[in-house]
Coordinates of C-alpha atoms in Angstrom, one line a residue:
M1 CA -12.6 92.4 -7.5
A2 CA -12.5 93.7 -11.0
E3 CA -12.3 91.2 -13.9
V4 CA -9.2 91.4 -16.1
E5 CA -9.9 91.7 -19.8
V6 CA -7.9 89.2 -21.8
P7 CA -7.2 90.3 -25.4
N8 CA -8.6 88.1 -28.1
A9 CA -5.2 87.4 -29.6
T10 CA -3.9 86.1 -26.2
R11 CA -7.0 84.0 -25.7
D12 CA -6.6 82.4 -29.1
A13 CA -2.9 81.7 -28.4
L14 CA -3.8 80.0 -25.0
N15 CA -6.5 77.8 -26.7
T16 CA -4.0 76.8 -29.4
T17 CA -1.4 75.9 -26.8
L18 CA -3.9 73.9 -24.7
R19 CA -5.1 71.9 -27.7
A20 CA -1.6 71.1 -28.7
T21 CA -0.7 70.0 -25.2
L22 CA -3.8 67.7 -25.0
A23 CA -2.9 66.2 -28.4
V24 CA 0.6 65.4 -27.3
T25 CA -0.6 64.0 -24.0
T26 CA -3.2 61.8 -25.7
K27 CA -0.5 60.4 -28.0
L28 CA 1.8 59.7 -25.1
V29 CA -0.8 58.1 -22.9
A30 CA -3.0 56.1 -25.2
P31 CA -6.3 55.1 -23.7
T32 CA -6.7 51.4 -22.8
P33 CA -8.9 49.8 -25.5
A34 CA -12.1 48.4 -24.2
K35 CA -12.5 44.6 -24.3
P36 CA -14.9 43.6 -27.1
I37 CA -18.3 42.5 -25.9
L38 CA -19.2 39.1 -27.3
P39 CA -22.4 39.3 -29.3
V40 CA -25.4 37.9 -27.4
Q41 CA -27.5 35.6 -29.5
T42 CA -31.2 36.1 -29.2
G43 CA -34.4 34.9 -30.7
V44 CA -34.0 32.3 -33.5
E45 CA -30.2 32.2 -33.4
A46 CA -30.2 31.4 -29.6
Q47 CA -32.8 28.7 -30.1
Q48 CA -30.8 27.1 -32.9
E49 CA -27.6 27.2 -30.8
E50 CA -29.4 25.7 -27.9
Q51 CA -30.7 22.9 -30.1
S52 CA -27.3 22.2 -31.6
S53 CA -25.7 22.1 -28.2
G54 CA -28.4 19.8 -26.9
M55 CA -27.9 17.4 -29.8
T56 CA -24.1 17.4 -29.2
I57 CA -24.6 16.5 -25.5
F58 CA -27.1 13.8 -26.4
F59 CA -24.8 12.3 -29.1
S60 CA -21.8 12.3 -26.7
L61 CA -23.8 10.7 -23.9
L62 CA -25.2 8.1 -26.3
V63 CA -21.7 7.2 -27.5
L64 CA -20.5 7.0 -23.9
A65 CA -23.4 4.7 -22.9
I66 CA -22.7 2.3 -25.8
C67 CA -19.0 2.2 -24.8
I68 CA -19.9 1.4 -21.1
I69 CA -22.1 -1.4 -22.3
L70 CA -19.2 -2.7 -24.4
V71 CA -16.8 -2.6 -21.4
H72 CA -19.4 -4.4 -19.3
L73 CA -19.7 -7.2 -21.9
L74 CA -15.9 -7.5 -22.0
I75 CA -15.9 -8.0 -18.2
K76 CA -19.0 -10.2 -18.1
Y77 CA -17.8 -12.7 -20.8
R78 CA -14.2 -12.5 -19.4
L79 CA -12.6 -11.2 -22.6
H80 CA -9.7 -10.0 -20.5
F81 CA -7.1 -10.5 -23.2
L82 CA -8.5 -7.4 -25.1
P83 CA -7.5 -4.0 -23.6
E84 CA -10.5 -1.7 -23.2
S85 CA -8.8 1.1 -25.2
V86 CA -8.4 -1.1 -28.2
A87 CA -12.1 -2.2 -27.9
V88 CA -13.4 1.3 -27.6
V89 CA -11.3 2.6 -30.5
S90 CA -12.6 -0.3 -32.7
L91 CA -16.2 0.5 -31.6
G92 CA -15.6 4.1 -32.5
I93 CA -14.4 3.1 -36.0
L94 CA -17.6 1.0 -36.5
M95 CA -19.8 3.8 -35.3
G96 CA -18.1 6.3 -37.5
A97 CA -18.6 4.0 -40.5
F98 CA -22.2 3.5 -39.6
I99 CA -22.9 7.3 -39.4
K100 CA -21.1 7.8 -42.7
I101 CA -23.4 5.3 -44.4
I102 CA -26.5 7.1 -42.9
E103 CA -25.2 10.5 -44.1
S104 CA -24.5 9.1 -47.6
Q105 CA -28.1 7.9 -47.8
K106 CA -29.3 11.3 -46.6
L107 CA -31.2 9.8 -43.7
A108 CA -29.7 12.0 -41.1
N109 CA -26.8 14.6 -40.7
W110 CA -24.8 14.3 -37.5
K111 CA -21.6 15.8 -39.0
E112 CA -21.5 18.6 -36.4
E113 CA -22.3 16.4 -33.4
E114 CA -19.6 13.8 -34.2
M115 CA -16.9 16.4 -34.6
F116 CA -14.4 16.4 -31.7
R117 CA -13.8 19.8 -30.3
P118 CA -10.3 20.4 -29.0
N119 CA -11.4 23.1 -26.5
M120 CA -13.9 20.6 -24.9
F121 CA -11.0 18.1 -24.5
F122 CA -8.6 20.6 -22.8
L123 CA -11.2 22.2 -20.6
L124 CA -13.5 19.3 -19.6
L125 CA -12.0 15.9 -20.5
L126 CA -8.2 16.1 -20.0
P127 CA -8.1 17.7 -16.5
P128 CA -10.0 14.8 -14.7
I129 CA -7.8 12.3 -16.4
I130 CA -4.5 14.0 -15.4
F131 CA -5.7 14.8 -11.9
E132 CA -6.8 11.2 -11.3
S133 CA -3.5 9.8 -12.5
G134 CA -1.6 12.0 -10.1
Y135 CA -4.1 11.4 -7.2
S136 CA -4.0 7.6 -7.6
L137 CA -0.2 7.4 -7.9
H138 CA 1.6 5.0 -5.6
K139 CA 3.7 7.7 -3.8
G140 CA 6.2 5.3 -2.2
N141 CA 7.6 3.9 -5.5
F142 CA 7.1 7.2 -7.3
F143 CA 9.2 9.3 -4.9
Q144 CA 11.8 6.5 -4.6
N145 CA 12.3 6.6 -8.4
I146 CA 11.6 10.3 -8.9
G147 CA 15.1 11.0 -10.4
S148 CA 14.8 8.3 -13.0
I149 CA 11.2 9.2 -13.8
T150 CA 12.0 12.9 -14.2
L151 CA 15.0 12.1 -16.4
F152 CA 12.9 9.9 -18.7
S153 CA 9.9 12.2 -18.8
V154 CA 11.6 15.6 -19.2
F155 CA 14.9 14.9 -21.0
G156 CA 13.7 11.8 -22.7
T157 CA 10.6 13.5 -24.1
A158 CA 12.7 16.5 -25.3
I159 CA 15.1 14.1 -27.0
S160 CA 12.3 12.3 -28.7
A161 CA 10.7 15.6 -29.8
F162 CA 14.0 16.9 -31.3
I163 CA 14.6 13.6 -33.1
V164 CA 11.2 13.4 -34.7
G165 CA 10.9 17.2 -35.4
G166 CA 14.5 17.4 -36.7
G167 CA 14.0 14.3 -38.9
I168 CA 10.8 15.7 -40.4
Y169 CA 12.4 19.1 -41.0
F170 CA 15.5 17.8 -42.8
L171 CA 13.6 15.1 -44.8
G172 CA 11.3 17.9 -45.9
Q173 CA 14.3 20.1 -46.9
A174 CA 15.6 17.1 -48.9
E175 CA 12.1 16.9 -50.6
V176 CA 11.7 13.3 -49.4
I177 CA 8.5 14.1 -47.6
Y178 CA 6.1 17.0 -47.3
K179 CA 8.1 20.1 -46.3
L180 CA 7.4 21.7 -42.9
N181 CA 9.2 24.7 -41.4
M182 CA 11.3 24.3 -38.2
T183 CA 8.7 25.4 -35.7
D184 CA 5.9 23.3 -37.2
S185 CA 8.2 20.2 -37.3
F186 CA 9.1 20.7 -33.7
A187 CA 5.4 21.2 -32.7
F188 CA 4.6 17.9 -34.4
G189 CA 7.6 16.1 -32.8
S190 CA 6.5 17.4 -29.4
L191 CA 2.8 16.4 -29.6
I192 CA 3.6 12.9 -31.0
S193 CA 6.0 12.3 -28.1
A194 CA 3.2 12.0 -25.5
V195 CA 3.0 8.3 -24.6
D196 CA -0.1 6.6 -23.2
P197 CA 0.8 3.0 -22.1
V198 CA -2.7 2.1 -20.7
A199 CA -2.7 -1.3 -22.2
T200 CA 0.9 -2.0 -21.2
I201 CA 0.3 -1.0 -17.5
A202 CA -2.7 -3.3 -17.4
I203 CA -0.5 -6.2 -18.8
F204 CA 2.2 -5.4 -16.2
N205 CA -0.4 -5.6 -13.4
A206 CA -1.8 -8.8 -14.7
L207 CA 1.6 -10.5 -15.1
N208 CA 3.1 -9.2 -11.8
V209 CA 6.2 -7.8 -13.5
D210 CA 8.9 -6.0 -11.6
P211 CA 7.2 -3.1 -9.6
V212 CA 10.1 -0.8 -10.5
L213 CA 9.5 -1.4 -14.2
N214 CA 5.8 -0.8 -13.6
M215 CA 6.5 2.5 -11.8
L216 CA 9.1 3.7 -14.3
V217 CA 6.7 3.2 -17.3
F218 CA 3.6 4.6 -15.4
G219 CA 5.4 7.6 -13.8
E220 CA 7.1 8.5 -17.1
S221 CA 3.8 8.4 -18.9
I222 CA 2.1 10.7 -16.4
L223 CA 4.8 13.4 -16.4
N224 CA 5.5 12.9 -20.1
D225 CA 2.0 14.0 -21.0
A226 CA 2.4 17.3 -19.2
V227 CA 5.9 17.8 -20.7
S228 CA 4.7 17.1 -24.2
I229 CA 1.9 19.6 -23.9
V230 CA 4.3 22.3 -22.6
L231 CA 6.7 21.6 -25.5
T232 CA 3.9 21.9 -28.0
N233 CA 2.8 25.1 -26.5
T234 CA 6.4 26.4 -26.7
A235 CA 6.5 25.6 -30.4
E236 CA 3.1 27.3 -31.0
G237 CA 4.4 30.3 -29.1
L238 CA 7.4 30.6 -31.4
T239 CA 5.1 30.3 -34.4
R240 CA 2.9 33.1 -33.2
D241 CA 5.8 35.4 -32.4
N242 CA 7.1 35.1 -36.0
M243 CA 10.8 34.4 -35.2
S244 CA 11.9 34.5 -38.8
D245 CA 14.3 37.5 -38.2
V246 CA 15.9 35.9 -35.1
S247 CA 19.0 33.6 -35.2
G248 CA 18.6 29.9 -34.4
W249 CA 20.6 30.2 -31.1
Q250 CA 18.3 33.1 -29.9
T251 CA 15.3 31.0 -30.8
F252 CA 16.6 28.1 -28.9
L253 CA 17.3 30.2 -25.8
Q254 CA 13.9 31.8 -26.0
A255 CA 12.2 28.4 -26.3
L256 CA 14.2 27.0 -23.4
G257 CA 13.3 30.0 -21.2
Y258 CA 9.6 29.6 -22.1
F259 CA 9.7 25.9 -21.3
L260 CA 11.4 26.3 -18.0
K261 CA 8.9 29.1 -17.0
M262 CA 6.0 26.9 -18.0
F263 CA 7.3 23.7 -16.4
F264 CA 8.6 25.0 -13.0
G265 CA 6.0 27.8 -12.7
S266 CA 3.1 25.5 -13.3
A267 CA 4.6 22.8 -11.0
A268 CA 5.1 25.3 -8.2
L269 CA 1.6 26.6 -8.6
G270 CA 0.1 23.1 -8.4
T271 CA 2.2 22.2 -5.5
L272 CA 1.3 25.4 -3.6
T273 CA -2.4 24.8 -4.2
G274 CA -2.2 21.3 -2.9
L275 CA -0.4 22.4 0.2
I276 CA -2.9 25.1 0.8
S277 CA -5.8 22.6 0.5
A278 CA -4.1 20.4 3.0
L279 CA -3.8 23.2 5.6
V280 CA -7.3 24.4 5.0
L281 CA -8.8 21.0 5.5
K282 CA -6.5 20.4 8.5
Q283 CA -7.6 23.6 10.3
I284 CA -11.2 23.6 9.2
D285 CA -12.7 20.3 10.4
L286 CA -15.4 19.3 7.8
R287 CA -15.2 15.6 8.7
K288 CA -18.7 15.5 10.2
T289 CA -20.2 17.0 7.0
P290 CA -18.9 14.9 4.1
S291 CA -20.9 16.8 1.5
L292 CA -19.1 20.1 2.3
E293 CA -15.8 18.2 2.6
F294 CA -16.2 16.6 -0.8
G295 CA -17.3 19.9 -2.3
M296 CA -14.1 21.6 -1.0
M297 CA -12.0 18.8 -2.5
I298 CA -13.6 19.2 -6.0
I299 CA -13.0 23.0 -5.9
F300 CA -9.3 22.6 -5.0
A301 CA -9.0 19.8 -7.7
Y302 CA -9.9 22.2 -10.5
L303 CA -8.7 25.4 -9.0
P304 CA -5.0 25.2 -10.2
Y305 CA -6.1 24.4 -13.7
G306 CA -8.2 27.6 -14.1
L307 CA -5.6 29.8 -12.3
A308 CA -2.6 28.5 -14.4
E309 CA -4.4 28.9 -17.7
G310 CA -5.5 32.4 -16.6
I311 CA -1.9 33.5 -16.0
S312 CA -0.5 31.9 -19.1
L313 CA 1.0 28.8 -17.5
S314 CA 0.3 25.1 -18.1
G315 CA -3.0 24.0 -16.4
I316 CA -2.2 20.4 -17.1
M317 CA 1.2 20.5 -15.3
A318 CA -0.4 22.4 -12.4
I319 CA -3.3 20.0 -11.9
L320 CA -0.9 17.0 -12.1
F321 CA 1.3 18.2 -9.3
S322 CA -1.7 19.4 -7.3
G323 CA -3.2 15.9 -7.6
I324 CA 0.1 14.3 -6.3
V325 CA 0.3 16.7 -3.4
M326 CA -3.4 16.5 -2.4
S327 CA -3.2 12.7 -2.5
H328 CA -0.1 12.7 -0.3
Y329 CA -1.3 15.2 2.3
T330 CA -4.9 16.5 1.9
H331 CA -6.4 13.1 1.4
H332 CA -5.4 12.0 4.9
N333 CA -7.3 15.0 6.4
L334 CA -10.6 13.7 5.1
S335 CA -13.2 11.5 6.7
P336 CA -13.3 7.8 5.6
V337 CA -16.6 8.4 3.7
T338 CA -15.1 11.2 1.7
Q339 CA -11.8 9.3 1.1
I340 CA -13.7 6.5 -0.6
L341 CA -16.1 8.9 -2.4
M342 CA -13.1 10.9 -3.7
Q343 CA -11.4 7.8 -5.1
Q344 CA -14.4 6.3 -6.8
T345 CA -15.6 9.6 -8.2
L346 CA -12.3 10.5 -9.7
R347 CA -11.9 7.0 -11.2
T348 CA -15.4 7.1 -12.6
V349 CA -15.0 10.6 -14.2
A350 CA -11.5 9.7 -15.5
F351 CA -12.9 6.5 -17.1
M352 CA -15.7 8.3 -18.8
C353 CA -13.4 11.0 -20.1
E354 CA -10.9 8.5 -21.4
T355 CA -13.6 6.4 -23.0
C356 CA -15.2 9.4 -24.7
V357 CA -11.9 10.5 -26.2
F358 CA -11.0 7.0 -27.5
A359 CA -14.4 6.6 -29.0
F360 CA -14.2 10.0 -30.8
L361 CA -10.7 9.0 -31.9
G362 CA -12.1 6.0 -33.7
M363 CA -14.9 8.0 -35.3
S364 CA -12.5 10.7 -36.4
I365 CA -11.4 8.5 -39.3
F366 CA -14.7 9.3 -41.0
S367 CA -15.6 12.7 -39.5
F368 CA -12.6 14.8 -40.6
P369 CA -11.3 15.7 -44.0
H370 CA -7.9 13.9 -44.4
K371 CA -4.8 14.5 -46.3
F372 CA -2.8 11.2 -46.6
E373 CA 0.8 10.9 -47.8
M374 CA 2.3 7.5 -47.6
S375 CA 5.9 8.6 -47.4
F376 CA 5.2 11.1 -44.6
V377 CA 3.3 8.5 -42.5
I378 CA 6.0 5.8 -42.9
W379 CA 8.9 8.2 -42.1
C380 CA 7.0 9.6 -39.1
I381 CA 6.5 6.1 -37.7
V382 CA 10.2 5.3 -38.2
L383 CA 11.2 8.5 -36.5
V384 CA 8.8 7.9 -33.6
L385 CA 10.2 4.5 -32.9
L386 CA 13.8 5.8 -33.4
G387 CA 13.1 8.7 -31.0
R388 CA 11.7 6.4 -28.4
A389 CA 14.8 4.1 -28.7
V390 CA 17.2 7.0 -28.3
N391 CA 15.2 8.2 -25.4
I392 CA 15.1 4.9 -23.5
F393 CA 18.3 3.0 -24.1
P394 CA 21.0 5.6 -23.5
L395 CA 19.2 7.2 -20.5
S396 CA 18.7 3.8 -19.0
Y397 CA 22.4 3.0 -19.2
L398 CA 23.1 6.4 -17.7
I399 CA 20.7 5.9 -14.8
N400 CA 22.1 2.5 -14.0
F401 CA 25.3 4.2 -12.8
F402 CA 23.3 5.8 -9.9
R403 CA 20.8 3.1 -9.1
D404 CA 21.1 0.1 -6.8
H405 CA 18.2 -1.6 -8.6
K406 CA 19.4 -1.8 -12.2
I407 CA 17.2 -1.4 -15.3
T408 CA 17.9 -4.7 -17.2
P409 CA 18.0 -4.8 -21.0
K410 CA 14.7 -6.7 -21.0
M411 CA 13.1 -3.9 -19.1
M412 CA 14.6 -1.4 -21.5
F413 CA 13.2 -3.2 -24.5
I414 CA 9.7 -3.4 -22.9
M415 CA 9.8 0.3 -22.0
W416 CA 10.7 1.1 -25.7
F417 CA 7.9 -1.2 -27.0
S418 CA 5.3 0.2 -24.6
G419 CA 5.5 3.8 -26.0
L420 CA 1.9 3.8 -27.1
R421 CA 0.3 7.1 -28.3
G422 CA -3.2 7.9 -27.2
A423 CA -5.7 10.7 -26.7
I424 CA -3.3 13.6 -26.0
P425 CA -1.4 13.6 -29.4
Y426 CA -4.8 13.4 -31.2
A427 CA -6.3 16.4 -29.4
L428 CA -3.1 18.4 -29.7
S429 CA -3.0 17.8 -33.4
L430 CA -6.5 19.3 -33.8
H431 CA -5.5 22.2 -31.5
L432 CA -2.6 23.3 -33.7
G433 CA -3.4 26.5 -35.7
L434 CA -1.3 25.6 -38.8
E435 CA -1.7 27.3 -42.1
P436 CA -2.5 26.4 -44.9
I437 CA -5.4 24.1 -44.1
E438 CA -3.8 21.1 -46.0
K439 CA -0.9 21.2 -43.5
R440 CA -3.3 20.9 -40.6
Q441 CA -5.1 18.1 -42.3
L442 CA -1.8 16.2 -43.0
I443 CA -0.7 16.5 -39.4
G444 CA -4.1 15.4 -38.1
T445 CA -4.3 12.4 -40.4
T446 CA -0.7 11.3 -39.7
T447 CA -1.3 11.6 -35.9
I448 CA -4.5 9.5 -36.1
I449 CA -2.7 6.8 -38.1
I450 CA 0.3 6.7 -35.6
V451 CA -2.1 6.5 -32.6
L452 CA -4.1 3.7 -34.1
F453 CA -0.9 1.9 -35.2
T454 CA 0.6 2.0 -31.7
I455 CA -2.6 1.1 -29.8
L456 CA -3.8 -1.7 -32.1
L457 CA -0.4 -3.3 -33.0
L458 CA 2.1 -2.4 -30.3
G459 CA -0.6 -2.5 -27.5
G460 CA -2.0 -5.8 -28.7
G461 CA 1.5 -7.3 -29.1
T462 CA 2.9 -6.3 -25.7
M463 CA 1.6 -9.4 -23.8
P464 CA 2.9 -11.9 -26.4
L465 CA 6.3 -10.1 -26.4
I466 CA 6.5 -10.2 -22.6
R467 CA 5.9 -14.0 -22.7
L468 CA 8.4 -14.4 -25.5
I469 CA 11.3 -12.7 -23.8
D470 CA 10.4 -14.2 -20.5
I471 CA 10.1 -11.0 -18.5
E472 CA 8.8 -13.1 -15.6
D473 CA 9.9 -16.4 -14.3
S474 CA 8.2 -19.5 -15.8
K475 CA 6.4 -20.6 -12.6
A476 CA 4.8 -17.2 -12.2
R477 CA 3.8 -17.3 -15.8
R478 CA 2.1 -20.6 -15.5
R479 CA 0.4 -19.5 -12.3
N480 CA -1.0 -16.4 -13.9
K481 CA -1.9 -17.8 -17.2
K482 CA -5.6 -18.3 -16.3
D483 CA -5.8 -15.0 -14.4
I484 CA -4.6 -12.6 -17.1
N485 CA -6.9 -9.6 -16.9
L486 CA -6.4 -6.5 -19.0
S487 CA -9.6 -4.8 -17.8
K488 CA -8.5 -1.6 -16.2
T489 CA -12.1 -0.8 -15.1
E490 CA -12.6 -4.1 -13.4
K491 CA -9.4 -3.7 -11.4
M492 CA -10.2 -0.2 -10.4
G493 CA -13.8 -1.1 -9.4
N494 CA -12.8 -4.0 -7.2
T495 CA -10.2 -2.4 -5.1
I496 CA -9.8 0.5 -2.7
E497 CA -6.1 1.4 -2.2
S498 CA -5.2 0.7 1.4
E499 CA -2.6 3.5 1.5
H500 CA -5.4 6.0 0.9
L501 CA -7.4 4.7 3.8
S502 CA -4.6 4.8 6.4
E503 CA -5.6 6.6 9.6
L504 CA -2.8 6.7 12.1
T505 CA -2.7 8.1 15.6
E506 CA 0.3 10.2 16.7
E507 CA 1.9 7.1 18.4
E508 CA 1.3 4.8 15.5
Y509 CA 2.7 7.3 13.0
E510 CA 5.9 7.8 15.0
A511 CA 6.4 4.1 15.4
Q512 CA 5.8 3.4 11.7
Y513 CA 7.7 6.3 10.0
I514 CA 9.8 8.6 12.2
K515 CA 11.8 5.9 13.9
R516 CA 12.7 4.1 10.7
Q517 CA 16.4 4.2 10.0
D518 CA 16.2 3.4 6.2
L519 CA 14.5 6.7 5.2
K520 CA 16.7 9.0 3.2
G521 CA 16.5 12.3 1.4
F522 CA 13.0 13.6 0.7
M523 CA 11.4 10.5 2.3
W524 CA 13.1 11.3 5.7
L525 CA 12.3 15.1 5.4
D526 CA 8.7 14.3 4.6
A527 CA 8.2 11.8 7.4
K528 CA 10.0 14.0 10.0
Y529 CA 8.6 17.5 9.2
L530 CA 6.3 17.9 6.2
N531 CA 3.7 15.1 6.9
P532 CA 3.2 16.1 10.6
F533 CA 2.8 19.8 9.5
F534 CA 0.3 19.3 6.7
T535 CA -1.8 16.3 7.9
R536 CA -3.9 15.8 11.0
R537 CA -2.9 13.2 13.5
L538 CA -6.0 11.5 14.8
T539 CA -7.0 10.7 18.3
Q540 CA -8.7 7.5 19.4
E541 CA -12.0 9.4 19.5
D542 CA -11.6 10.4 15.9
L543 CA -11.0 6.8 14.9
H544 CA -14.0 5.7 16.8
H545 CA -16.2 8.3 15.1
G546 CA -14.9 7.3 11.7
R547 CA -15.8 3.6 12.3
I548 CA -19.3 4.6 13.5
Q549 CA -19.7 6.8 10.4
M550 CA -18.8 3.9 8.1
K551 CA -20.9 1.3 10.0
S552 CA -23.9 3.7 10.0
L553 CA -23.6 4.2 6.3
T554 CA -23.4 0.4 5.7
N555 CA -26.3 -0.4 8.0
K556 CA -28.4 2.3 6.3
W557 CA -27.8 0.8 2.9
Y558 CA -28.5 -2.7 4.2
E559 CA -31.7 -1.6 5.8
E560 CA -32.9 0.0 2.6
V561 CA -32.1 -3.1 0.6
R562 CA -33.9 -5.4 2.9
Q563 CA -36.7 -2.8 3.5
G564 CA -36.7 -3.8 7.1
P565 CA -34.5 -3.7 10.2
S566 CA -30.8 -3.9 9.6
G567 CA -30.0 -6.2 12.4
S568 CA -30.6 -7.2 16.0
E569 CA -30.7 -5.0 19.1
D570 CA -27.1 -6.0 19.8
D571 CA -26.0 -4.6 16.5
E572 CA -27.8 -1.4 17.1
Q573 CA -26.3 -1.1 20.6
E574 CA -22.8 -1.8 19.2
L575 CA -23.4 0.9 16.6
L576 CA -24.4 3.4 19.3

């Protein structure tokens, strides 16, 4: 076949057309930019980074060890009137002052090691604390008061955030205090609305106050932390999106939509993960290999946090609901050994994380550059107390219209007074990317002062206040006077919650729950359908194997302690 000769002019025209077409196509379909590759440190830089990280780990563990010894001394010498959070924060202040003196004398330089890194808090320290609080929740009282707790934690936190943020904004516009824009004011109001009534809960447990009051304060504080973090992230998102050319109403609607997406999306993700874990451990029987069973629980515990953060949801909200659901369903599919191991491991890790954060909170007084303004601090404290009051009192009166068990004025006053601020506002204040730097320093300094003010003064004054307003009857007060114990660690270490060790057969479960006539709403739905579907009903053989497993573990420990036989032949025969 003969080749066709193409004239040069035609060939040049075709080439020109082809280049133009390629240029237009390239503009329309832009290539996806490659993700930047992080520089890999090698040689001397890698060695220095490794040494710095090693010293940071050593310093953190040293601080933690000193705090554990302090808590042990509080328990040993029965200094039960002093809450552990107050003691650890005070120790952190002393350690920070000591390190400052050493640095001033140029004997050592631990400035980098004593700096608290917000990313470490959100990735490593906060998830175990939140998951343990959801996992150890008393589900009966929580679900019975879920409406009141949700109202206080969601709407109450939003009310407090708007009052504090709005007050700071308008006072700044009036040039009474340091001027902040609307989004920065709302971000500060959101982060400072996270309550942490650890000392108050310990006092409630010690004085045997009304269990409804106890659950309202505890349940509100758990959900409140997650809601406060979501609100702060919402404000940060508005700041990043530069909403200066958008009207206030559009900004509010966008913030509301972002909050609802974060709250309900994260809660649904955590709930779904918890239910999947229950089905997996129900269908795959790992009870005879506790190490595999425990490993699977640890994976499912952290899984929703990583997934939620990866898809731009709230990992804290997801891991909280996952903990509640896993405790309610998955926990009862575990062997007795893993049940106890899971409880004690979570409590230990949460205690270490909380202690580490409170210690670094005390040291931060000396480790960070501060910007202090008296008027800003005083007005912020006033607005925080006012926001808490507007949160508690009107909502309590509203809730009483729908409750059989009323919230009394004494309960309302204690709930208002127990709004302590803790680790989460402190970490959130360091995480805010505010510009200029003096604004970030002012927010950080004010947050530290408010946290220390509420922990040391309000936390220390809760027990005298309860005695003063007679929240309990006089006989119970006299009976408990010698047994007041504010040590959260001692209480956790001495008890294993019975509801987490319940193993019921099919017949026992039906007799205890399904045939009850007083169950209503979700409690009835859960007992009738959800619990039987997601949890394993045990046979008598399963119960017998569980008892043998526990007895074998106990006898093995006893034998190792005595370095000899653990018992008589009768005991061994009974074990077999």
